[in-house]
XYZ file of C-alpha atoms in Angstrom:
624
model
C 18.327 29.639 7.039
C 21.714 28.294 5.885
C 21.311 25.097 7.903
C 22.450 21.720 6.579
C 19.967 18.881 7.030
C 20.537 15.167 7.153
C 17.571 14.427 4.898
C 15.417 16.619 2.659
C 12.060 15.141 1.665
C 10.418 16.735 -1.377
C 6.633 16.415 -1.289
C 4.245 16.006 1.661
C 1.923 13.306 0.374
C 1.694 9.782 1.753
C 5.216 8.814 0.666
C 6.831 12.066 1.792
C 5.150 12.096 5.179
C 6.190 8.537 6.013
C 9.723 9.228 4.776
C 10.070 12.354 6.922
C 8.642 10.696 10.041
C 10.785 7.564 9.689
C 14.082 9.381 9.163
C 13.346 11.832 11.991
C 12.278 9.149 14.454
C 15.516 7.285 13.757
C 17.505 10.406 14.624
C 17.958 12.389 11.410
C 17.348 16.106 11.068
C 14.705 16.310 8.328
C 13.345 19.134 6.175
C 9.983 18.431 4.552
C 9.460 20.716 1.543
C 5.948 21.079 0.138
C 4.346 23.481 -2.321
C 1.393 24.017 0.024
C 1.475 23.549 3.805
C -2.331 23.529 3.780
C -2.609 20.160 2.020
C -0.097 18.001 3.883
C -1.371 14.415 3.787
C -4.167 15.257 1.367
C -6.167 12.314 0.008
C -6.064 13.311 -3.647
C -8.463 10.612 -4.796
C -10.741 8.303 -2.783
C -11.139 8.999 0.961
C -10.178 5.470 2.031
C -7.198 3.426 3.199
C -6.580 -0.279 2.858
C -8.448 -2.868 0.854
C -7.272 -6.091 -0.775
C -3.471 -6.365 -0.193
C -3.365 -2.625 0.534
C -4.722 -3.240 4.034
C -1.868 -5.661 4.646
C 0.588 -2.938 3.614
C -0.895 -0.430 6.084
C -0.585 -3.042 8.855
C 3.061 -3.586 7.873
C 3.763 0.151 7.895
C 2.343 0.324 11.397
C 4.301 -2.715 12.575
C 7.517 -1.053 11.356
C 6.750 2.173 13.243
C 5.141 4.275 10.504
C 2.218 6.634 11.022
C -0.360 5.638 8.369
C -2.214 3.143 10.560
C -2.564 5.573 13.450
C -3.680 8.436 11.192
C -6.221 6.138 9.536
C -7.666 4.929 12.858
C -8.074 8.488 14.131
C -10.000 9.589 11.033
C -12.065 6.463 10.276
C -15.775 6.877 9.523
C -16.332 3.248 8.473
C -14.349 0.019 8.869
C -14.791 -3.262 6.980
C -12.764 -6.463 6.880
C -12.978 -7.580 3.259
C -12.946 -11.212 2.074
C -14.108 -12.673 5.389
C -15.746 -15.534 3.442
C -12.282 -16.638 2.274
C -9.211 -17.858 4.159
C -7.291 -15.522 6.503
C -4.577 -14.922 3.900
C -7.203 -12.981 1.949
C -8.706 -10.979 4.832
C -8.026 -7.327 4.096
C -8.936 -4.381 6.344
C -10.352 -1.230 4.727
C -11.321 2.081 6.286
C -13.403 4.918 4.889
C -11.924 8.182 6.173
C -12.843 11.761 6.921
C -10.700 13.480 4.281
C -10.164 16.713 6.235
C -9.527 14.921 9.527
C -7.041 12.558 7.866
C -4.919 15.443 6.558
C -5.192 17.375 9.840
C -4.051 14.330 11.806
C -1.088 13.797 9.489
C 0.029 17.392 9.958
C -0.453 17.212 13.725
C 1.647 14.048 14.021
C 4.430 15.458 11.847
C 4.492 18.709 13.803
C 4.802 16.686 17.005
C 7.807 14.786 15.614
C 10.778 16.818 16.907
C 13.196 16.086 14.065
C 10.830 17.214 11.273
C 11.128 20.815 9.993
C 8.984 22.374 7.247
C 9.479 24.717 4.292
C 6.794 25.821 1.805
C 8.339 26.111 -1.634
C 8.919 24.243 -4.885
C 12.112 22.365 -5.708
C 13.356 23.096 -9.214
C 16.865 21.658 -9.103
C 18.908 19.034 -7.297
C 22.427 19.880 -6.154
C 24.696 17.055 -7.312
C 28.458 17.012 -6.910
C 30.749 14.170 -8.009
C 27.833 11.769 -8.398
C 26.382 12.396 -4.938
C 23.428 14.478 -3.781
C 24.270 17.637 -1.868
C 20.900 19.373 -1.519
C 18.252 21.242 -3.509
C 17.570 24.635 -5.041
C 14.021 25.998 -4.659
C 11.678 28.197 -6.655
C 12.383 31.082 -4.270
C 16.073 30.821 -5.116
C 17.136 29.165 -1.857
C 19.962 26.650 -1.756
C 19.393 24.091 1.004
C 22.044 21.476 1.630
C 21.501 17.916 2.833
C 23.273 14.577 2.966
C 20.324 12.720 1.387
C 17.273 13.751 -0.649
C 14.050 11.769 -1.089
C 11.881 12.717 -4.075
C 8.172 11.982 -3.567
C 6.695 14.134 -6.304
C 3.398 12.257 -6.741
C 1.546 13.483 -9.809
C 3.103 16.966 -9.727
C 6.252 16.516 -11.827
C 5.287 18.206 -15.120
C 1.687 17.421 -14.170
C -1.004 18.127 -16.757
C -4.744 17.871 -16.004
C -7.312 16.985 -18.687
C -11.066 17.730 -18.676
C -12.426 17.009 -22.139
C -10.524 19.219 -24.571
C -9.242 21.510 -21.825
C -5.728 21.129 -20.459
C -4.525 22.695 -17.224
C -1.040 22.598 -15.755
C -1.101 21.004 -12.306
C -0.867 17.798 -10.361
C -4.168 18.162 -8.499
C -7.260 20.382 -8.714
C -6.363 23.897 -7.610
C -2.609 23.225 -7.419
C 0.222 23.801 -9.876
C 2.851 21.424 -11.223
C 6.561 21.092 -10.485
C 9.061 21.649 -13.274
C 12.782 21.349 -13.843
C 13.786 18.143 -12.048
C 12.791 15.728 -14.831
C 14.869 17.584 -17.388
C 17.868 17.682 -15.036
C 17.684 13.968 -14.254
C 17.308 13.037 -17.928
C 20.419 15.093 -18.704
C 22.259 12.977 -16.121
C 21.276 9.758 -17.861
C 18.003 8.827 -16.139
C 15.175 7.337 -18.191
C 11.789 9.057 -17.720
C 8.266 8.281 -18.869
C 4.675 9.459 -18.562
C 1.790 7.910 -16.660
C -1.832 8.838 -16.177
C -4.295 8.623 -13.336
C -7.773 10.018 -12.856
C -10.416 10.954 -10.342
C -14.237 11.051 -10.452
C -16.553 14.023 -9.946
C -17.449 15.100 -6.414
C -21.202 15.443 -5.804
C -23.358 17.313 -3.306
C -24.740 14.560 -1.061
C -27.934 16.573 -0.481
C -28.814 16.104 -4.158
C -28.605 12.272 -4.030
C -31.721 10.134 -3.531
C -30.338 7.449 -1.210
C -33.645 5.529 -1.250
C -32.652 4.267 -4.713
C -29.214 3.071 -3.581
C -28.046 -0.128 -1.858
C -26.665 0.551 1.616
C -23.223 -0.759 2.582
C -22.806 -0.429 6.347
C -19.551 -1.006 8.213
C -18.744 -4.097 10.287
C -20.873 -4.642 13.386
C -17.707 -5.224 15.406
C -15.219 -2.948 13.631
C -11.493 -3.421 13.850
C -8.652 -0.967 13.305
C -5.273 -0.746 11.596
C -2.712 0.161 14.230
C -1.356 -2.370 16.697
C -0.773 0.533 19.092
C -3.145 0.725 22.076
C -3.253 4.509 21.568
C -5.998 4.109 18.938
C -9.454 2.595 19.274
C -11.926 1.088 16.784
C -14.441 3.591 15.442
C -17.439 3.910 17.826
C -20.010 5.028 15.243
C -19.948 4.687 11.476
C -21.306 6.235 8.288
C -22.686 3.975 5.566
C -21.448 3.839 2.010
C -23.866 3.138 -0.838
C -23.899 1.365 -4.180
C -25.666 1.881 -7.499
C -25.084 0.935 -11.142
C -24.661 2.473 -14.564
C -26.933 1.381 -17.434
C -26.864 1.130 -21.246
C -28.411 4.611 -21.366
C -25.595 6.006 -19.235
C -23.042 4.312 -21.492
C -24.637 5.769 -24.631
C -24.446 9.277 -23.198
C -20.800 8.802 -22.209
C -19.963 7.615 -25.744
C -21.170 10.934 -27.173
C -18.088 12.536 -25.620
C -15.530 9.964 -26.765
C -14.440 12.085 -29.727
C -13.475 14.826 -27.261
C -11.942 12.458 -24.717
C -8.189 12.893 -24.203
C -8.123 9.139 -23.557
C -9.107 8.379 -27.145
C -7.921 11.314 -29.251
C -4.227 10.970 -28.378
C -3.744 13.958 -26.091
C -2.916 11.660 -23.153
C 0.249 9.679 -23.890
C 0.739 8.057 -20.475
C -0.742 4.692 -19.530
C -3.463 4.646 -16.878
C -4.008 2.121 -14.083
C -5.175 -1.247 -15.442
C -7.121 -2.131 -12.291
C -8.789 1.220 -11.696
C -9.805 2.343 -15.200
C -11.873 5.385 -16.068
C -15.566 4.885 -16.803
C -14.982 5.554 -20.515
C -12.179 2.981 -20.500
C -14.511 0.412 -18.878
C -17.176 0.984 -21.524
C -14.614 0.682 -24.327
C -12.779 -2.386 -22.957
C -15.825 -4.221 -21.604
C -18.351 -3.459 -24.326
C -20.308 -6.620 -23.467
C -21.156 -5.315 -19.987
C -24.429 -3.375 -19.730
C -23.708 -1.997 -16.259
C -20.845 -1.175 -13.897
C -20.827 -0.711 -10.117
C -20.733 2.795 -8.675
C -19.778 3.227 -4.998
C -21.066 6.347 -3.267
C -18.676 7.271 -0.453
C -19.073 10.084 2.102
C -16.043 12.364 2.454
C -16.394 12.989 6.184
C -18.501 13.519 9.283
C -19.245 17.205 8.708
C -19.483 17.571 4.944
C -22.019 16.722 2.247
C -19.282 16.258 -0.357
C -19.480 12.741 -1.787
C -16.955 10.697 -3.753
C -18.359 8.750 -6.730
C -16.043 5.743 -6.801
C -16.080 3.889 -10.134
C -16.903 6.981 -12.208
C -13.371 8.287 -12.786
C -13.427 10.271 -16.025
C -11.811 12.988 -18.123
C -14.778 13.494 -20.462
C -16.169 17.006 -21.063
C -17.985 18.387 -18.039
C -21.410 18.550 -19.710
C -21.150 14.866 -20.703
C -20.227 13.930 -17.142
C -23.292 15.719 -15.772
C -25.692 14.291 -18.370
C -24.502 10.714 -17.795
C -24.385 11.038 -14.018
C -28.025 12.160 -13.888
C -29.153 8.940 -15.600
C -27.706 6.795 -12.795
C -30.344 5.652 -10.241
C -30.325 8.040 -7.289
C -28.565 10.823 -9.210
C -31.462 12.348 -11.188
C -30.975 15.737 -9.489
C -27.252 15.419 -8.792
C -25.206 18.598 -8.429
C -21.462 18.401 -8.932
C -18.970 20.201 -6.716
C -16.274 19.638 -9.337
C -15.923 17.434 -12.422
C -13.707 14.415 -12.760
C -10.378 14.857 -14.509
C -7.265 12.951 -15.578
C -3.703 13.823 -14.587
C -0.661 13.022 -16.683
C 2.731 13.163 -14.963
C 6.381 12.119 -15.165
C 7.763 8.968 -13.586
C 11.099 7.176 -13.639
C 11.168 3.422 -14.378
C 12.142 1.894 -11.013
C 14.745 -0.497 -12.444
C 17.030 2.551 -12.030
C 16.911 2.040 -8.237
C 18.481 -0.376 -5.788
C 16.338 -2.259 -3.255
C 16.963 0.516 -0.727
C 15.164 2.857 -3.206
C 18.406 4.788 -3.714
C 19.094 5.694 -7.345
C 21.953 3.882 -9.025
C 23.222 7.014 -10.785
C 23.242 9.491 -7.871
C 24.340 8.450 -4.396
C 22.083 9.649 -1.581
C 19.113 10.340 -3.895
C 15.988 8.267 -3.223
C 12.682 7.967 -5.105
C 9.409 6.939 -3.424
C 5.772 6.782 -4.502
C 4.244 7.555 -7.876
C 7.596 8.730 -9.222
C 8.405 4.982 -9.266
C 5.310 4.089 -11.268
C 3.014 2.921 -8.479
C -0.573 3.925 -7.812
C -2.321 4.109 -4.444
C -1.762 5.779 -1.089
C -0.629 2.563 0.587
C 1.966 1.665 -2.050
C 3.354 5.202 -1.846
C 3.412 5.278 1.956
C 5.375 2.051 2.336
C 7.970 3.214 -0.198
C 8.321 6.494 1.658
C 8.815 4.645 4.932
C 11.543 2.435 3.458
C 13.271 5.355 1.731
C 13.253 7.368 4.963
C 14.697 4.460 6.934
C 17.390 3.785 4.350
C 18.354 7.433 3.916
C 19.004 7.621 7.662
C 20.924 4.322 7.660
C 23.099 5.509 4.779
C 24.003 8.695 6.629
C 24.795 6.603 9.700
C 26.982 4.370 7.499
C 24.879 1.300 8.278
C 23.644 -1.433 5.956
C 20.322 -0.723 4.200
C 17.078 -2.178 5.549
C 15.647 -4.505 2.899
C 12.621 -6.777 3.252
C 12.480 -10.062 1.371
C 9.447 -11.335 -0.526
C 8.732 -13.898 2.196
C 8.864 -11.219 4.915
C 6.374 -8.587 3.783
C 4.107 -7.323 1.032
C 6.398 -4.297 1.106
C 9.237 -6.616 0.114
C 7.163 -8.008 -2.762
C 6.256 -4.534 -4.014
C 9.795 -3.158 -3.985
C 11.296 -6.308 -5.490
C 8.687 -6.274 -8.273
C 9.493 -2.650 -9.076
C 13.274 -2.973 -8.953
C 13.501 -6.330 -10.697
C 10.688 -6.222 -13.241
C 9.999 -2.501 -13.607
C 6.569 -1.312 -14.662
C 5.150 0.349 -17.755
C 1.740 1.022 -16.210
C 0.721 2.175 -12.719
C 1.593 -0.686 -10.347
C -0.989 -1.790 -7.813
C -0.506 -4.428 -5.126
C -2.691 -7.559 -5.048
C -2.576 -10.641 -2.843
C -1.896 -12.665 -6.002
C 1.477 -10.922 -6.418
C 2.732 -12.444 -3.142
C 3.771 -16.088 -3.481
C 3.909 -16.395 0.327
C 0.612 -14.734 1.152
C -0.375 -17.376 3.730
C 2.624 -16.182 5.760
C 2.070 -12.490 4.984
C -1.335 -11.991 6.606
C -2.717 -8.727 7.927
C -3.048 -10.191 11.439
C 0.630 -11.041 11.958
C 2.496 -8.036 10.528
C 3.723 -7.076 14.002
C 5.067 -10.574 14.646
C 6.911 -10.467 11.328
C 8.351 -6.958 11.341
C 8.384 -5.079 14.646
C 11.504 -6.755 16.063
C 13.431 -6.086 12.845
C 12.426 -2.423 12.860
C 13.260 -2.043 16.557
C 16.738 -3.451 15.890
C 17.575 -0.521 13.594
C 16.000 2.124 15.817
C 12.518 2.866 14.460
C 9.885 0.713 16.186
C 9.678 1.748 19.845
C 10.595 -0.345 22.875
C 6.913 -0.338 23.875
C 5.979 -1.820 20.500
C 8.604 -4.548 20.878
C 7.472 -5.438 24.389
C 3.884 -5.695 23.189
C 4.877 -8.078 20.395
C 6.955 -10.209 22.747
C 4.028 -10.382 25.162
C 1.681 -11.388 22.326
C 4.049 -14.146 21.219
C 4.469 -15.477 24.769
C 0.722 -15.541 25.411
C 0.058 -17.274 22.084
C 2.635 -19.938 22.895
C 1.237 -20.421 26.420
C -2.286 -20.839 25.077
C -1.186 -23.387 22.457
C 0.753 -25.340 25.097
C -2.325 -25.407 27.354
C -4.555 -26.687 24.544
C -2.017 -29.355 23.577
C -1.785 -30.533 27.192
C -5.479 -30.666 28.090
C -7.800 -33.489 27.027
C -11.564 -33.806 27.047
C -13.803 -36.859 27.378
C -16.382 -37.890 24.741
C -19.474 -37.231 26.859
C -18.365 -33.704 27.752
C -17.095 -32.800 24.292
C -19.913 -34.196 22.181
C -22.516 -32.085 23.949
C -20.665 -29.009 22.694
C -19.218 -30.024 19.343
C -21.973 -32.107 17.714
C -24.471 -29.174 17.597
C -21.743 -27.269 15.694
C -22.010 -29.780 12.827
C -18.887 -31.840 13.459
C -18.702 -35.589 14.078
C -18.692 -36.910 17.667
C -15.543 -38.240 19.314
C -15.331 -41.782 20.742
C -12.331 -41.392 23.028
C -10.394 -38.697 24.856
C -8.898 -36.066 22.581
C -6.580 -33.105 23.040
C -8.328 -29.733 22.840
C -5.786 -28.546 20.270
C -6.828 -31.375 17.922
C -10.446 -30.304 18.266
C -9.467 -26.748 17.303
C -8.210 -28.051 13.950
C -11.756 -29.006 12.931
C -13.139 -26.366 10.511
C -16.613 -26.425 12.115
C -15.281 -25.448 15.553
C -14.111 -22.046 16.688
C -11.812 -21.170 19.563
C -14.876 -20.204 21.615
C -16.304 -23.721 21.170
C -13.098 -25.354 22.385
C -12.775 -22.859 25.249
C -16.082 -24.158 26.661
C -14.373 -27.494 27.278
C -11.212 -26.132 28.892
C -10.298 -25.665 32.533
C -6.843 -24.230 31.871
C -7.041 -21.489 29.272
C -9.222 -18.904 31.013
C -6.493 -18.052 33.588
C -4.144 -17.390 30.650
C -6.737 -15.271 28.825
C -7.301 -13.293 32.028
C -3.723 -11.983 31.711
C -3.979 -10.850 28.075
C -5.448 -7.398 28.810
C -5.846 -5.636 25.429
C -4.256 -8.539 23.544
C -7.022 -11.084 24.103
C -8.631 -10.919 20.644
C -5.266 -10.859 18.843
C -3.871 -13.827 20.781
C -7.000 -15.916 20.168
C -6.835 -15.033 16.473
C -3.203 -16.204 16.254
C -3.928 -19.480 18.037
C -6.924 -20.248 15.835
C -5.282 -19.353 12.499
C -2.002 -21.110 13.299
C -3.904 -24.202 14.394
C -6.319 -24.525 11.501
C -3.730 -23.695 8.814
C -0.713 -25.351 10.439
C -0.034 -27.712 7.527
C -0.260 -24.991 4.903
C 1.930 -22.650 6.943
C 4.589 -25.326 7.389
C 4.700 -26.079 3.649
C 4.921 -22.394 2.764
C 7.739 -21.792 5.258
C 9.677 -24.716 3.793
C 9.200 -23.344 0.274
C 10.258 -19.872 1.405
C 13.397 -21.311 2.989
C 14.298 -23.139 -0.237
C 13.866 -20.013 -2.349
C 15.681 -17.900 0.215
C 18.813 -19.955 -0.453
C 18.981 -18.277 -3.863
C 18.578 -14.895 -2.157
C 21.666 -15.713 -0.086
C 23.836 -16.171 -3.184
C 25.214 -12.677 -3.878
C 26.009 -11.280 -7.315
C 28.538 -8.530 -7.911
C 26.598 -5.476 -9.103
C 29.634 -4.521 -11.218
C 29.536 -7.768 -13.220
C 29.748 -7.150 -16.969
C 27.125 -9.620 -18.143
C 27.736 -8.740 -21.785
C 31.018 -10.669 -21.505
C 29.280 -13.877 -20.358
C 28.613 -15.198 -23.855
C 27.047 -18.422 -22.538
C 24.065 -16.359 -21.419
C 21.285 -15.627 -23.903
C 21.424 -12.199 -25.482
C 18.172 -11.197 -23.758
C 19.506 -12.317 -20.365
C 22.719 -10.329 -20.861
C 20.750 -7.191 -21.724
C 18.286 -7.565 -18.855
C 20.959 -8.424 -16.282
C 23.106 -5.474 -17.345
C 20.096 -3.179 -16.956
C 18.827 -4.440 -13.581
C 22.193 -5.349 -11.963
C 20.625 -7.857 -9.530
C 22.049 -8.170 -6.021
C 21.402 -11.895 -5.683
C 20.767 -15.003 -7.729
C 17.185 -14.974 -6.410
C 16.565 -11.527 -7.810
C 18.111 -12.562 -11.130
C 15.709 -15.529 -11.289
C 12.726 -13.159 -11.213
C 13.857 -10.983 -14.123
C 11.670 -11.486 -17.178
C 13.819 -13.029 -19.908
C 16.300 -14.801 -17.593
C 15.716 -18.534 -18.103
C 16.637 -21.512 -15.866
C 19.465 -22.212 -18.324
C 20.781 -18.688 -17.777
C 20.671 -19.260 -14.011
C 22.743 -22.418 -14.463
C 25.335 -20.396 -16.360
C 25.437 -17.842 -13.552
C 25.908 -20.596 -10.966
C 28.813 -22.028 -12.982
C 30.269 -18.523 -13.205
C 29.971 -18.227 -9.416
C 31.734 -21.562 -8.946
C 28.587 -23.306 -7.650
């Protein structure tokens, strides 16, 4: 029991699990410490993964060698590709999951990862010597030493739950909070704050009248998240449902506002802007007479139902009264009421891009401790922290993704450079290179880079290389083969496109928006032999050929822009620069630069308050 570990991961949520798996799979000896071994990988809020921009993150985690995509695929009860009516940069996969199966699969995968060890306990103190992490001290009085520590505390650090006027210590229903670490870190000079999140009531599905709800079935031809051939798309699916609130529901909810911790000052932390509580919606959008409510099953073998869109911390009796005025919920029975959770976080400008803290070497933060909200945002931070903790121990350079390489790169750069004062959620609009960062090409973007540092497997790399070679071969075949007007027009004119008057290359036909790859394939003599060799890659290769063809001009322009902006990223800044001495900079720029300590001129350009004039001063200072 006096063993020394390479990496200790505190917390077994989405961030902690990915951190432990990544570090272990790269060769570190990892101890995963959790307060309750029975809730490893628990979905604390909605039983779903992915969605707009979040689905892209899960694909990126999988492409890098993380587990979230595989766990999601093995517990999916419904799959939908969102935003299909828009361009492929907006397509976002989303899966509804079996909550119990999701957690069980996470635990199974971690237990089958040889380098991961487990300990059930709380962590009350960090062992820090000469500015470097040396281990942790637990609630049971154990001292456990390690060369790196990753804190993924979620909502448990000084967590406080609110239901109306009642307050309960804890980070999740039925579980306690963690205390001691915030106070220690603040004493060392860290800045801490409070944030708030919430969850809706859970309802007995047998008490819901589904005949009054709108059905939302899954895709007819469902996809999946993981690029690995070890998972398969879901064979059968459960439907979700939709209903709406009404003015009557809103009036009932307002009767509890005077006892709402949201409005009477008991909650000091800011809640998520893009996932507000139902009382917050009514207050902020007073002109709206109804709001959507999504009714989501929690699994194959349970009647428990998640009422998405009805997050609340109002008194329990108000929740029940309002819920029973929603169509379909006249006889609703609650399993447990909704509640809000207030918890500690640390503004992420105190971290480097590797997610290592600036004040304590070897200490990493990942997940909600950094001010983010959402399973996917937490998981990708955990993955990156786990990778970088291992690389630090191995005395290798950190693994950092740029904004033009991944949504993960956008998320981390936003946090480190801009910070956040409210729970941060990823959107496609945050990524300036979203045409490049699609959900379909995450493996092409990231797997080779991850394999180079020892995480993504050789099998994953070979699969990506095969996909790239087949895509190139198919494009070459389409560019080489022509079709005559008589043959082509019989196929393409019924599709709503104009006829051709002379021979044309098949690739040029593919660029027409009215034509799909299947239409062009009807005219080809050369591509079927190539497709016959694709095995399980057929659909993915066709998708790459079609997207790259139809959006070729846009992709080229975005790559050129990314290359221009990347030049700034290649201009390094000394993190020890004393910006206060550069009097040609504006006062605001000096203060912000001293706080963030950017690594590059590109990062400095994204700091709020640093103007183009300030950048010119920095370039003069650098001798540029």
